[in-house]
PDB file of C-alpha atoms and ligand atoms in Angstrom:
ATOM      1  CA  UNK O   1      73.925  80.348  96.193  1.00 93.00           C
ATOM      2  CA  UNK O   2      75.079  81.148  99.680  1.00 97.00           C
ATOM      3  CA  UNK O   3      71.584  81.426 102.391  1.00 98.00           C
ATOM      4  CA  UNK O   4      72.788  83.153 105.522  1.00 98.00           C
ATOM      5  CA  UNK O   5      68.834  82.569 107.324  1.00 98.00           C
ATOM      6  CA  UNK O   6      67.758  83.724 110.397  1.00 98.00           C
ATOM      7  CA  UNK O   7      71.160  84.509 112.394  1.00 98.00           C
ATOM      8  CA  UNK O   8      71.506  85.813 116.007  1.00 98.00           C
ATOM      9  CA  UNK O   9      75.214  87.068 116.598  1.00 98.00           C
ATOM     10  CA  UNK O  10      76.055  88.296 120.136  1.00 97.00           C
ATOM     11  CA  UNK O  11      79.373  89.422 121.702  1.00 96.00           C
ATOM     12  CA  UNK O  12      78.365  89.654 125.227  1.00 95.00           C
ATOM     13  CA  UNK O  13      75.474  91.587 125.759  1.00 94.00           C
ATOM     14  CA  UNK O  14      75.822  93.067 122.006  1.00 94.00           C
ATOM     15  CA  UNK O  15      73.469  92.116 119.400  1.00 96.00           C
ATOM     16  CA  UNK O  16      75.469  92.296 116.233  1.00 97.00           C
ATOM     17  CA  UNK O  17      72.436  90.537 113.949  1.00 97.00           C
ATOM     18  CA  UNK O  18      69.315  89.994 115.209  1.00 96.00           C
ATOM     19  CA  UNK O  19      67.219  87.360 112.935  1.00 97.00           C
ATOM     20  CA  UNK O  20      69.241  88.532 109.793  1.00 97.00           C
ATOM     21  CA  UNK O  21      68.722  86.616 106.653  1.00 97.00           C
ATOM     22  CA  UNK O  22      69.907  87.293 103.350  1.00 97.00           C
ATOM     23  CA  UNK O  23      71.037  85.158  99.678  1.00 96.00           C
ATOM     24  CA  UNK O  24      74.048  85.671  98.107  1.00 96.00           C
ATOM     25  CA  UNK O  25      73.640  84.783  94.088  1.00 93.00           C
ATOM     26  CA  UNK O  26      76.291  84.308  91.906  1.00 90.00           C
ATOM     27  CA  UNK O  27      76.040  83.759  88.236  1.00 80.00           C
ATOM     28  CA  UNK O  28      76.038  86.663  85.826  1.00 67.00           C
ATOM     29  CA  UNK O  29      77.827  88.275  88.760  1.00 64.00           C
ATOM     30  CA  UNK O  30      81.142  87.248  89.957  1.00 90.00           C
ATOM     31  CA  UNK O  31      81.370  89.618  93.021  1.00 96.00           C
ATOM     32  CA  UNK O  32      78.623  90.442  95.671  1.00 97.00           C
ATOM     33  CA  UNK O  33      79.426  93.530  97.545  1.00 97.00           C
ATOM     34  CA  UNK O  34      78.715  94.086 101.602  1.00 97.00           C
ATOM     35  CA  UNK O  35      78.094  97.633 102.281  1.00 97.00           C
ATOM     36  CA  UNK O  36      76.652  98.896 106.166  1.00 96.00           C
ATOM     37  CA  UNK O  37      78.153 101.730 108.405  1.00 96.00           C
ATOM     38  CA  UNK O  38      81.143 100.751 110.767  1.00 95.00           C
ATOM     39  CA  UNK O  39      80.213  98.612 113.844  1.00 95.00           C
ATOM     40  CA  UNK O  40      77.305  97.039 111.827  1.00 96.00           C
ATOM     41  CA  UNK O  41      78.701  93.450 111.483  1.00 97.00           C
ATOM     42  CA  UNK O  42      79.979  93.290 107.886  1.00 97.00           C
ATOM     43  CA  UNK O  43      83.374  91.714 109.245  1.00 97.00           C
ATOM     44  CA  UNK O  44      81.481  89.379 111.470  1.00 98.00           C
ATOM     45  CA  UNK O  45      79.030  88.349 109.209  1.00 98.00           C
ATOM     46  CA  UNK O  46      82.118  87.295 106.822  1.00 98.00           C
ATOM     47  CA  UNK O  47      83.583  85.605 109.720  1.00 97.00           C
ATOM     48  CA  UNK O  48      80.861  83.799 109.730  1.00 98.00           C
ATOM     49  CA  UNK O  49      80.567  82.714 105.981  1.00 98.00           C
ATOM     50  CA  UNK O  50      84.070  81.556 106.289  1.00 97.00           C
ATOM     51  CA  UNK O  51      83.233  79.588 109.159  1.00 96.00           C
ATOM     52  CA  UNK O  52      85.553  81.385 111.703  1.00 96.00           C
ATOM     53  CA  UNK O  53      82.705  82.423 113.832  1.00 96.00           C
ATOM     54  CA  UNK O  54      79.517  80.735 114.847  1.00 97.00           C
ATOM     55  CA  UNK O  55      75.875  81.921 114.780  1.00 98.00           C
ATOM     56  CA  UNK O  56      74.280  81.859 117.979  1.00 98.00           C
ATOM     57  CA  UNK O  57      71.482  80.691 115.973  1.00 98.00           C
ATOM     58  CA  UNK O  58      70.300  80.212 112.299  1.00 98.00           C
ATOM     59  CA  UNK O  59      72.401  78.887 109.720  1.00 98.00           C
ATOM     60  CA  UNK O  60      74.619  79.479 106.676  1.00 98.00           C
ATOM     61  CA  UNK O  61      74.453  76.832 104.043  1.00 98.00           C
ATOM     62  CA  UNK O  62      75.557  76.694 100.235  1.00 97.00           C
ATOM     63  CA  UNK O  63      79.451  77.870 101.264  1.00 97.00           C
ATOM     64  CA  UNK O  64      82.206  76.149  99.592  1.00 95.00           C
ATOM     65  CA  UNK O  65      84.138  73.550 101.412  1.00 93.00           C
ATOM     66  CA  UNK O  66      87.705  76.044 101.332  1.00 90.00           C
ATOM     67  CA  UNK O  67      87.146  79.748 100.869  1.00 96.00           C
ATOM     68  CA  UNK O  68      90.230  82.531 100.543  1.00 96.00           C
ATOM     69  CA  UNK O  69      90.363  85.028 102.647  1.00 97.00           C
ATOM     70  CA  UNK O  70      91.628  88.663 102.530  1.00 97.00           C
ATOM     71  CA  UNK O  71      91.638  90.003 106.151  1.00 96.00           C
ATOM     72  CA  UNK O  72      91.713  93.825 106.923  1.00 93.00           C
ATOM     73  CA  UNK O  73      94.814  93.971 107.595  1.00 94.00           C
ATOM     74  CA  UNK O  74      97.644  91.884 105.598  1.00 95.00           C
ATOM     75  CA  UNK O  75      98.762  89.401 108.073  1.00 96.00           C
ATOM     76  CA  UNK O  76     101.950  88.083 106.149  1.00 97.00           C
ATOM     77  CA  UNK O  77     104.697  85.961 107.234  1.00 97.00           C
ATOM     78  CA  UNK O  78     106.782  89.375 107.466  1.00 97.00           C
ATOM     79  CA  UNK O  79     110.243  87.667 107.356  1.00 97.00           C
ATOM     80  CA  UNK O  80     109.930  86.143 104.231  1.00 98.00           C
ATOM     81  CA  UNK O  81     109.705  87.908 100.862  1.00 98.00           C
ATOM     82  CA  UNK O  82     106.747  88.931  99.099  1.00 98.00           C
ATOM     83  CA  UNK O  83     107.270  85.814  96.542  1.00 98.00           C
ATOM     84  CA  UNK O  84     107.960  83.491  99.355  1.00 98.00           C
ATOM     85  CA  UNK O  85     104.252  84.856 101.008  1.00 98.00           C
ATOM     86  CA  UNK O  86     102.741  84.092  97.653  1.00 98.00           C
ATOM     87  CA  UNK O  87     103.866  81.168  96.383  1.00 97.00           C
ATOM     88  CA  UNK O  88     103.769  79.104 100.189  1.00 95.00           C
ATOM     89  CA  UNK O  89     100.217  78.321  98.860  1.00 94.00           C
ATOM     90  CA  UNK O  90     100.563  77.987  94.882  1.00 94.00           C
ATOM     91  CA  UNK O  91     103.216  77.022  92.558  1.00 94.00           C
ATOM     92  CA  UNK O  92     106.312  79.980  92.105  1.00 96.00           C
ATOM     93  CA  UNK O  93     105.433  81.232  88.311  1.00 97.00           C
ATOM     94  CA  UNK O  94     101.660  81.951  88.993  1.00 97.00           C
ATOM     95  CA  UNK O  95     102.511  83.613  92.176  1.00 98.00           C
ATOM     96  CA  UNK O  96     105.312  85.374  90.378  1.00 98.00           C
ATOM     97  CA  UNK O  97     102.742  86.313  87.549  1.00 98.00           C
ATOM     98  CA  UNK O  98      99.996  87.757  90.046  1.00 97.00           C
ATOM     99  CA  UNK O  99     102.687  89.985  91.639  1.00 98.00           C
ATOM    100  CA  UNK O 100     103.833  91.424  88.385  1.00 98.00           C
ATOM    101  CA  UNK O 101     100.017  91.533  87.388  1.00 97.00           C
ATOM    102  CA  UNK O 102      99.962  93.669  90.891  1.00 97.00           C
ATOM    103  CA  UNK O 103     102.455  96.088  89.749  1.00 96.00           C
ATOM    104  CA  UNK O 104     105.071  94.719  92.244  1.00 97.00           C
ATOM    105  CA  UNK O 105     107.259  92.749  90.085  1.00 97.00           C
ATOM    106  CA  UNK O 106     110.359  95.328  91.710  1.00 98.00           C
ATOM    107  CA  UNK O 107     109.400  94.003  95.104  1.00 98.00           C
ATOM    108  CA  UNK O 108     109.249  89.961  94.351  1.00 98.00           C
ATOM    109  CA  UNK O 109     112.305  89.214  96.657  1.00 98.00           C
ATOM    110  CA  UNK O 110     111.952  92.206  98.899  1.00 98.00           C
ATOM    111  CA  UNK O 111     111.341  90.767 102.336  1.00 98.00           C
ATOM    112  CA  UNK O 112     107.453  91.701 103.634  1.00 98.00           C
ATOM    113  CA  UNK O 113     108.308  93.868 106.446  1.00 97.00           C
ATOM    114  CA  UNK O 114     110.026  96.314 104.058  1.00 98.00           C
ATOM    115  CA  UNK O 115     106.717  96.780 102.100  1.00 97.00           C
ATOM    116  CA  UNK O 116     104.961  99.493 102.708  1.00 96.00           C
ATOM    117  CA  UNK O 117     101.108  98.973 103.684  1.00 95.00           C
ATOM    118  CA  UNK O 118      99.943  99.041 100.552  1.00 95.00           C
ATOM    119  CA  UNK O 119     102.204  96.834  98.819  1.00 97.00           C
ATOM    120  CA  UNK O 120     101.845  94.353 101.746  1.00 97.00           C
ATOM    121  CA  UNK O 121      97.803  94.599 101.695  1.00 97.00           C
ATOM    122  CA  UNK O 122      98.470  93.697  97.469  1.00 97.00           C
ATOM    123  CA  UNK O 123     100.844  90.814  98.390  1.00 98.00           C
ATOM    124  CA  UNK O 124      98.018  89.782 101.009  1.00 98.00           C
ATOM    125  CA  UNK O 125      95.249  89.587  97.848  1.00 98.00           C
ATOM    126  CA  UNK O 126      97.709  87.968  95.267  1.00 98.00           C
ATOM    127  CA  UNK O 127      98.165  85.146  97.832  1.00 98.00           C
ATOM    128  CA  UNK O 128      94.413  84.340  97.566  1.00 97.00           C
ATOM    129  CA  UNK O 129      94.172  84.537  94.511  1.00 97.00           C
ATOM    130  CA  UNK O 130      97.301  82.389  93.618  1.00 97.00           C
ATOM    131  CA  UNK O 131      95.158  79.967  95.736  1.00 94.00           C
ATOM    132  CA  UNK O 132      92.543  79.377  93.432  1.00 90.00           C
ATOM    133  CA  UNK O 133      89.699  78.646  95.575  1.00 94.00           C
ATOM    134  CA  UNK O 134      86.500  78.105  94.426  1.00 94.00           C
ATOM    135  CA  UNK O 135      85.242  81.787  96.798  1.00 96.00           C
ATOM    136  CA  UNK O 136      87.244  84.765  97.905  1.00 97.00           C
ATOM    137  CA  UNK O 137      86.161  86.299 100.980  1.00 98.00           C
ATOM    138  CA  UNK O 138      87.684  90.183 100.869  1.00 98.00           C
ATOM    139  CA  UNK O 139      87.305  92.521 103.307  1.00 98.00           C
ATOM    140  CA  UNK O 140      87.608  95.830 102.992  1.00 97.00           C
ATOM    141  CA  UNK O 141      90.738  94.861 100.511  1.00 97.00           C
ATOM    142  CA  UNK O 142      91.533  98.281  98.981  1.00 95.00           C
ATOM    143  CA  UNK O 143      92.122 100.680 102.027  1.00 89.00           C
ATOM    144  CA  UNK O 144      94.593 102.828 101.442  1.00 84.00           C
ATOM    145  CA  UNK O 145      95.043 102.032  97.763  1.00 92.00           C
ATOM    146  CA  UNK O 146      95.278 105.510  95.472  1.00 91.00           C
ATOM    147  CA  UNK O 147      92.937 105.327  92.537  1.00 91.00           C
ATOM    148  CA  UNK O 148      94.838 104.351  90.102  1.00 91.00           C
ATOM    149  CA  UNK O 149      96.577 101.061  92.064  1.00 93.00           C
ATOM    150  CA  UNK O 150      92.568 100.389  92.834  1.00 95.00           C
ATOM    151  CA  UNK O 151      91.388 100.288  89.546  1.00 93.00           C
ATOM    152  CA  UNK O 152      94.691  98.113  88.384  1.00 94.00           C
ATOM    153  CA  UNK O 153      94.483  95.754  91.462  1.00 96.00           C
ATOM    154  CA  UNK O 154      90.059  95.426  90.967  1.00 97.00           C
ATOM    155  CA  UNK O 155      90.900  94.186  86.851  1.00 95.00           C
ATOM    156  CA  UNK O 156      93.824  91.401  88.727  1.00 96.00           C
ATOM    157  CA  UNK O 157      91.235  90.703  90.711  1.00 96.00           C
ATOM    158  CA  UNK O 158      88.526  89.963  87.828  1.00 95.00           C
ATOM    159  CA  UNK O 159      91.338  88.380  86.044  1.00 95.00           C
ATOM    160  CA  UNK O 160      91.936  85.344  88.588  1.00 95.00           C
ATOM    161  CA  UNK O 161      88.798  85.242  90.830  1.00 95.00           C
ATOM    162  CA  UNK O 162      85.937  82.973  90.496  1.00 93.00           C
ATOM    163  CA  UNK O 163      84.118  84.445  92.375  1.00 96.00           C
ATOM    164  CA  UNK O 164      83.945  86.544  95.737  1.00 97.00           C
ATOM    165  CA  UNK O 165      82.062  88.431  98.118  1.00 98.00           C
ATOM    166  CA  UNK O 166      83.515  92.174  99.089  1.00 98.00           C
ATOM    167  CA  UNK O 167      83.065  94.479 102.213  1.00 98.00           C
ATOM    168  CA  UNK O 168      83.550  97.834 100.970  1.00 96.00           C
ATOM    169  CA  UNK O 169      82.580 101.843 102.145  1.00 94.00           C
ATOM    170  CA  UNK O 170      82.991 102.640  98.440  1.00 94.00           C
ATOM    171  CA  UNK O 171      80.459 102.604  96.210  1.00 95.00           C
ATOM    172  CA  UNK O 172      82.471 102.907  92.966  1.00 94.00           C
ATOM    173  CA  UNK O 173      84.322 100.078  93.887  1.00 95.00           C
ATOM    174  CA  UNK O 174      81.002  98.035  93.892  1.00 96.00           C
ATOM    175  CA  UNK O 175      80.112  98.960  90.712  1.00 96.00           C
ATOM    176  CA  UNK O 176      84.062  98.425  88.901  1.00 95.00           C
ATOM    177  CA  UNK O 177      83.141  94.764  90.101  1.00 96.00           C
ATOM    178  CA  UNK O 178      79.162  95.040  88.438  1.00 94.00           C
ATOM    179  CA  UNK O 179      78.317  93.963  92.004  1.00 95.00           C
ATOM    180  CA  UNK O 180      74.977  93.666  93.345  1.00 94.00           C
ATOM    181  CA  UNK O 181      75.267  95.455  96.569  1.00 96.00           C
ATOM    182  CA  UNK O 182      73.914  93.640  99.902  1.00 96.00           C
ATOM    183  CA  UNK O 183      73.420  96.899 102.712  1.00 95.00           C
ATOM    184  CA  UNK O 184      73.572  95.767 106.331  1.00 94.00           C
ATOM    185  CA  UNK O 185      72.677  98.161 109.280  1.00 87.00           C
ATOM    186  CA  UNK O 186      70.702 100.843 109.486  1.00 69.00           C
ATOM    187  CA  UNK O 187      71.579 102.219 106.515  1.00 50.00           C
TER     188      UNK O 187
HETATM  189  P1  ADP Z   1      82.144  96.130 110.838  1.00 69.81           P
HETATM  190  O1  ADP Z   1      83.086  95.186 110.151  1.00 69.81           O
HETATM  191  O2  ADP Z   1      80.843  96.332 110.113  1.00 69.81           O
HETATM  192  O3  ADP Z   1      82.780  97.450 111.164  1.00 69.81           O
HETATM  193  P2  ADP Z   1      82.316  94.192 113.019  1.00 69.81           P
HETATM  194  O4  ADP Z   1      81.719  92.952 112.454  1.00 69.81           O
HETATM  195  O5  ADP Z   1      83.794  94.247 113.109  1.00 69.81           O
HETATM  196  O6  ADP Z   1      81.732  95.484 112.243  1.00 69.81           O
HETATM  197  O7  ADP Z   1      81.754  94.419 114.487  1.00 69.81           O
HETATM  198  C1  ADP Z   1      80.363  94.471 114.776  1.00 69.81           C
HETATM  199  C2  ADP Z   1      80.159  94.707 116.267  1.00 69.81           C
HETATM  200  O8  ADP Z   1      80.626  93.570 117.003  1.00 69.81           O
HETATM  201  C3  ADP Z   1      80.913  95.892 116.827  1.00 69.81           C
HETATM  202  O9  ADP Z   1      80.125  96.470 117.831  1.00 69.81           O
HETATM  203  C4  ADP Z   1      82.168  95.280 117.417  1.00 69.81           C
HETATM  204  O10 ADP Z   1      82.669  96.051 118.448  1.00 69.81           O
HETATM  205  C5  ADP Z   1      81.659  93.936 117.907  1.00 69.81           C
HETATM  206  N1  ADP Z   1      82.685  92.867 117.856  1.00 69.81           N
HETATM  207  C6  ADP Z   1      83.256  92.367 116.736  1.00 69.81           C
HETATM  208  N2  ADP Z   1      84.123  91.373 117.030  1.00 69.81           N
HETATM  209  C7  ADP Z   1      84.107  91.252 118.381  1.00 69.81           C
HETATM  210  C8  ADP Z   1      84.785  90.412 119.320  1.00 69.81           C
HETATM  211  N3  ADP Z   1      85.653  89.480 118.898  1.00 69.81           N
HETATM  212  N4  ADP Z   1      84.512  90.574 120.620  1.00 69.81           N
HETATM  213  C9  ADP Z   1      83.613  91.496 121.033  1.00 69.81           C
HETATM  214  N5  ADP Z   1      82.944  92.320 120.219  1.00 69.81           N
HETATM  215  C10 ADP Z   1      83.172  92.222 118.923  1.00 69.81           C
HETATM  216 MG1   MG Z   2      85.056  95.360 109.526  1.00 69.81          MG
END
Protein backbone atom coordinates (compact mmCIF):
# COMPACT_ATOMS: atom_id res chain seq x y z
CA UNK A 1 0.00 0.00 0.00
CA UNK A 2 1.42 3.29 -1.15
CA UNK A 3 0.24 6.50 1.67
CA UNK A 4 0.88 9.77 -0.10
CA UNK A 5 -0.28 11.92 3.53
CA UNK A 6 -0.56 15.35 3.92
CA UNK A 7 1.59 16.86 0.88
CA UNK A 8 2.23 20.58 0.08
CA UNK A 9 3.68 20.90 -3.59
CA UNK A 10 4.63 24.44 -4.74
CA UNK A 11 6.32 25.68 -7.95
CA UNK A 12 6.92 29.19 -7.03
CA UNK A 13 4.06 30.86 -5.84
CA UNK A 14 1.76 27.85 -7.27
CA UNK A 15 0.10 25.54 -5.01
CA UNK A 16 -0.09 22.33 -6.94
CA UNK A 17 -1.44 20.15 -3.63
CA UNK A 18 -2.36 21.68 -0.73
CA UNK A 19 -2.53 19.04 2.36
CA UNK A 20 -3.42 16.19 -0.18
CA UNK A 21 -3.53 12.73 1.15
CA UNK A 22 -4.60 9.71 -0.43
CA UNK A 23 -3.81 5.39 -0.32
CA UNK A 24 -3.05 3.58 -3.14
CA UNK A 25 -4.18 -0.35 -2.57
CA UNK A 26 -3.14 -3.00 -4.56
CA UNK A 27 -4.29 -6.52 -4.30
CA UNK A 28 -7.31 -7.74 -6.20
CA UNK A 29 -6.33 -4.79 -8.39
CA UNK A 30 -3.22 -4.63 -10.33
CA UNK A 31 -3.63 -1.03 -11.71
CA UNK A 32 -4.79 2.18 -9.82
CA UNK A 33 -5.85 4.84 -12.18
CA UNK A 34 -5.11 8.89 -11.65
CA UNK A 35 -7.77 10.86 -13.23
CA UNK A 36 -8.03 15.13 -12.55
CA UNK A 37 -8.36 17.91 -15.29
CA UNK A 38 -5.03 19.22 -16.92
CA UNK A 39 -2.84 21.47 -14.68
CA UNK A 40 -4.15 19.59 -11.56
CA UNK A 41 -0.88 17.78 -10.55
CA UNK A 42 -1.41 14.18 -11.74
CA UNK A 43 2.21 14.29 -13.41
CA UNK A 44 3.66 15.87 -10.34
CA UNK A 45 2.13 13.86 -7.93
CA UNK A 46 3.75 10.75 -9.93
CA UNK A 47 6.93 12.58 -9.89
CA UNK A 48 6.67 12.44 -6.63
CA UNK A 49 5.85 8.66 -6.02
CA UNK A 50 8.82 7.93 -8.10
CA UNK A 51 10.86 10.04 -6.05
CA UNK A 52 11.87 12.59 -8.80
CA UNK A 53 10.29 15.42 -6.99
CA UNK A 54 10.07 16.33 -3.36
CA UNK A 55 7.09 17.33 -1.17
CA UNK A 56 7.44 20.53 0.37
CA UNK A 57 5.90 18.77 3.16
CA UNK A 58 4.17 15.43 4.13
CA UNK A 59 5.35 12.23 3.06
CA UNK A 60 5.03 9.24 0.72
CA UNK A 61 5.85 5.92 2.24
CA UNK A 62 5.13 2.17 1.17
CA UNK A 63 6.91 2.84 -2.57
CA UNK A 64 9.10 0.21 -3.86
CA UNK A 65 12.79 0.65 -3.72
CA UNK A 66 13.01 0.81 -8.06
CA UNK A 67 9.83 1.76 -9.86
CA UNK A 68 9.47 1.88 -14.01
CA UNK A 69 8.54 4.66 -15.46
CA UNK A 70 6.60 5.59 -18.65
CA UNK A 71 7.02 9.39 -19.20
CA UNK A 72 4.59 11.41 -21.49
CA UNK A 73 6.53 11.53 -24.01
CA UNK A 74 8.91 8.47 -25.16
CA UNK A 75 12.29 9.69 -24.39
CA UNK A 76 14.34 6.90 -26.29
CA UNK A 77 17.87 6.68 -27.14
CA UNK A 78 16.69 7.70 -30.82
CA UNK A 79 19.88 6.40 -32.57
CA UNK A 80 19.60 3.05 -31.64
CA UNK A 81 16.91 0.60 -32.75
CA UNK A 82 13.80 -0.15 -31.13
CA UNK A 83 15.37 -3.68 -29.87
CA UNK A 84 18.53 -2.01 -28.83
CA UNK A 85 16.04 0.64 -26.56
CA UNK A 86 14.44 -2.45 -25.14
CA UNK A 87 16.71 -4.83 -24.38
CA UNK A 88 19.60 -2.02 -22.80
CA UNK A 89 17.62 -2.89 -19.59
CA UNK A 90 16.54 -6.73 -19.95
CA UNK A 91 17.87 -9.68 -21.66
CA UNK A 92 17.35 -9.62 -25.93
CA UNK A 93 14.48 -12.52 -26.25
CA UNK A 94 12.05 -10.98 -23.62
CA UNK A 95 12.56 -7.62 -25.06
CA UNK A 96 12.21 -9.16 -28.48
CA UNK A 97 8.97 -10.99 -27.19
CA UNK A 98 7.30 -7.71 -25.68
CA UNK A 99 7.85 -5.94 -29.05
CA UNK A 100 6.22 -8.65 -31.06
CA UNK A 101 3.57 -8.85 -28.15
CA UNK A 102 3.33 -4.87 -29.13
CA UNK A 103 2.58 -5.53 -32.65
CA UNK A 104 6.03 -4.17 -33.74
CA UNK A 105 7.89 -7.23 -34.47
CA UNK A 106 8.43 -5.38 -38.37
CA UNK A 107 10.13 -2.54 -36.57
CA UNK A 108 12.68 -4.61 -34.08
CA UNK A 109 15.86 -3.29 -35.91
CA UNK A 110 14.35 -0.12 -37.26
CA UNK A 111 16.35 2.65 -35.66
CA UNK A 112 13.93 4.86 -33.02
CA UNK A 113 13.93 8.05 -34.80
CA UNK A 114 12.24 6.39 -37.81
CA UNK A 115 9.25 5.34 -35.58
CA UNK A 116 6.51 7.15 -35.76
CA UNK A 117 5.04 8.55 -32.30
CA UNK A 118 3.13 5.89 -31.64
CA UNK A 119 5.36 3.13 -32.25
CA UNK A 120 8.07 5.03 -30.27
CA UNK A 121 5.54 5.78 -27.19
CA UNK A 122 4.96 1.46 -27.49
CA UNK A 123 8.77 0.89 -27.59
CA UNK A 124 8.89 3.45 -24.53
CA UNK A 125 6.23 0.95 -22.43
CA UNK A 126 7.83 -2.42 -23.61
CA UNK A 127 11.11 -1.11 -22.11
CA UNK A 128 9.43 -0.97 -18.65
CA UNK A 129 7.98 -3.68 -18.79
CA UNK A 130 10.99 -5.80 -20.07
CA UNK A 131 12.32 -4.31 -16.76
CA UNK A 132 10.36 -6.17 -14.48
CA UNK A 133 10.07 -3.95 -11.62
CA UNK A 134 8.18 -4.63 -8.83
CA UNK A 135 5.70 -0.94 -9.85
CA UNK A 136 5.13 0.75 -13.15
CA UNK A 137 4.57 4.31 -12.98
CA UNK A 138 2.59 5.28 -16.53
CA UNK A 139 1.62 8.40 -17.45
CA UNK A 140 -0.72 9.21 -19.69
CA UNK A 141 0.83 6.03 -21.79
CA UNK A 142 -1.77 5.67 -24.58
CA UNK A 143 -2.00 9.20 -26.27
CA UNK A 144 -2.35 8.97 -29.57
CA UNK A 145 -2.92 5.22 -29.71
CA UNK A 146 -6.18 4.27 -32.14
CA UNK A 147 -8.51 1.92 -30.37
CA UNK A 148 -7.64 -1.00 -31.48
CA UNK A 149 -3.52 -0.64 -30.76
CA UNK A 150 -5.04 0.55 -27.11
CA UNK A 151 -6.91 -2.31 -26.34
CA UNK A 152 -3.88 -4.71 -27.76
CA UNK A 153 -1.11 -2.66 -25.96
CA UNK A 154 -3.61 -2.45 -22.27
CA UNK A 155 -3.80 -6.82 -22.49
CA UNK A 156 0.61 -6.57 -23.03
CA UNK A 157 0.38 -4.52 -20.40
CA UNK A 158 -1.74 -6.96 -18.00
CA UNK A 159 0.34 -9.65 -19.43
CA UNK A 160 3.85 -8.46 -17.91
CA UNK A 161 2.97 -5.88 -15.18
CA UNK A 162 2.84 -6.46 -11.57
CA UNK A 163 1.45 -3.90 -10.86
CA UNK A 164 1.11 -0.05 -11.74
CA UNK A 165 -0.43 3.13 -11.19
CA UNK A 166 -1.92 5.07 -14.52
CA UNK A 167 -2.66 8.82 -15.32
CA UNK A 168 -5.28 8.75 -17.80
CA UNK A 169 -8.29 11.40 -19.34
CA UNK A 170 -10.04 8.19 -20.41
CA UNK A 171 -12.32 6.57 -18.52
CA UNK A 172 -12.62 3.33 -20.54
CA UNK A 173 -9.16 2.87 -20.26
CA UNK A 174 -9.59 2.75 -16.39
CA UNK A 175 -11.99 0.30 -16.46
CA UNK A 176 -10.02 -2.25 -19.42
CA UNK A 177 -7.45 -2.25 -16.41
CA UNK A 178 -10.57 -2.98 -13.52
CA UNK A 179 -8.92 0.08 -11.95
CA UNK A 180 -10.11 1.80 -9.01
CA UNK A 181 -10.01 5.34 -10.08
CA UNK A 182 -8.20 8.02 -7.67
CA UNK A 183 -9.77 11.83 -9.03
CA UNK A 184 -7.48 14.74 -8.21
CA UNK A 185 -8.60 18.45 -8.72
CA UNK A 186 -11.59 19.91 -8.73
CA UNK A 187 -13.22 17.50 -10.46
P1 LIG B 1 -1.08 17.51 -14.95
O1 LIG B 1 -0.12 16.38 -15.19
O2 LIG B 1 -2.26 17.14 -14.08
O3 LIG B 1 -1.55 18.15 -16.22
P2 LIG B 1 1.25 18.81 -13.77
O4 LIG B 1 1.59 17.97 -12.60
O5 LIG B 1 2.09 18.65 -14.98
O6 LIG B 1 -0.32 18.65 -14.13
O7 LIG B 1 1.32 20.34 -13.36
C1 LIG B 1 0.59 20.87 -12.26
C2 LIG B 1 0.88 22.36 -12.13
O8 LIG B 1 2.25 22.57 -11.77
C3 LIG B 1 0.67 23.16 -13.40
O9 LIG B 1 0.18 24.42 -13.04
C4 LIG B 1 2.06 23.27 -13.99
O10 LIG B 1 2.18 24.40 -14.78
C5 LIG B 1 2.92 23.34 -12.75
N1 LIG B 1 4.27 22.75 -12.93
C6 LIG B 1 4.53 21.44 -13.17
N2 LIG B 1 5.86 21.21 -13.24
C7 LIG B 1 6.45 22.42 -13.06
C8 LIG B 1 7.81 22.87 -13.03
N3 LIG B 1 8.82 22.01 -13.20
N4 LIG B 1 8.03 24.18 -12.82
C9 LIG B 1 7.01 25.03 -12.62
N5 LIG B 1 5.72 24.69 -12.64
C10 LIG B 1 5.42 23.42 -12.86
MG1 LIG C 1 0.65 15.51 -16.91
Amino acid sequence: MIRVEQIDKFYGDTKVFDNFSCTITFGEHDMVAIMGPSGSGKTTLLRMIAGLEKPDRGQITGVPDKVGMVFQEPRLFLHMSALENVSCVSNEKIAEQILIDLQLGDALDKKADVLSGGMQQRVAIARALACKRELILFDEPFKGLNEELKYDTIQCVKKYMKTGIIITHDADEAAAFSAPVILIGDS
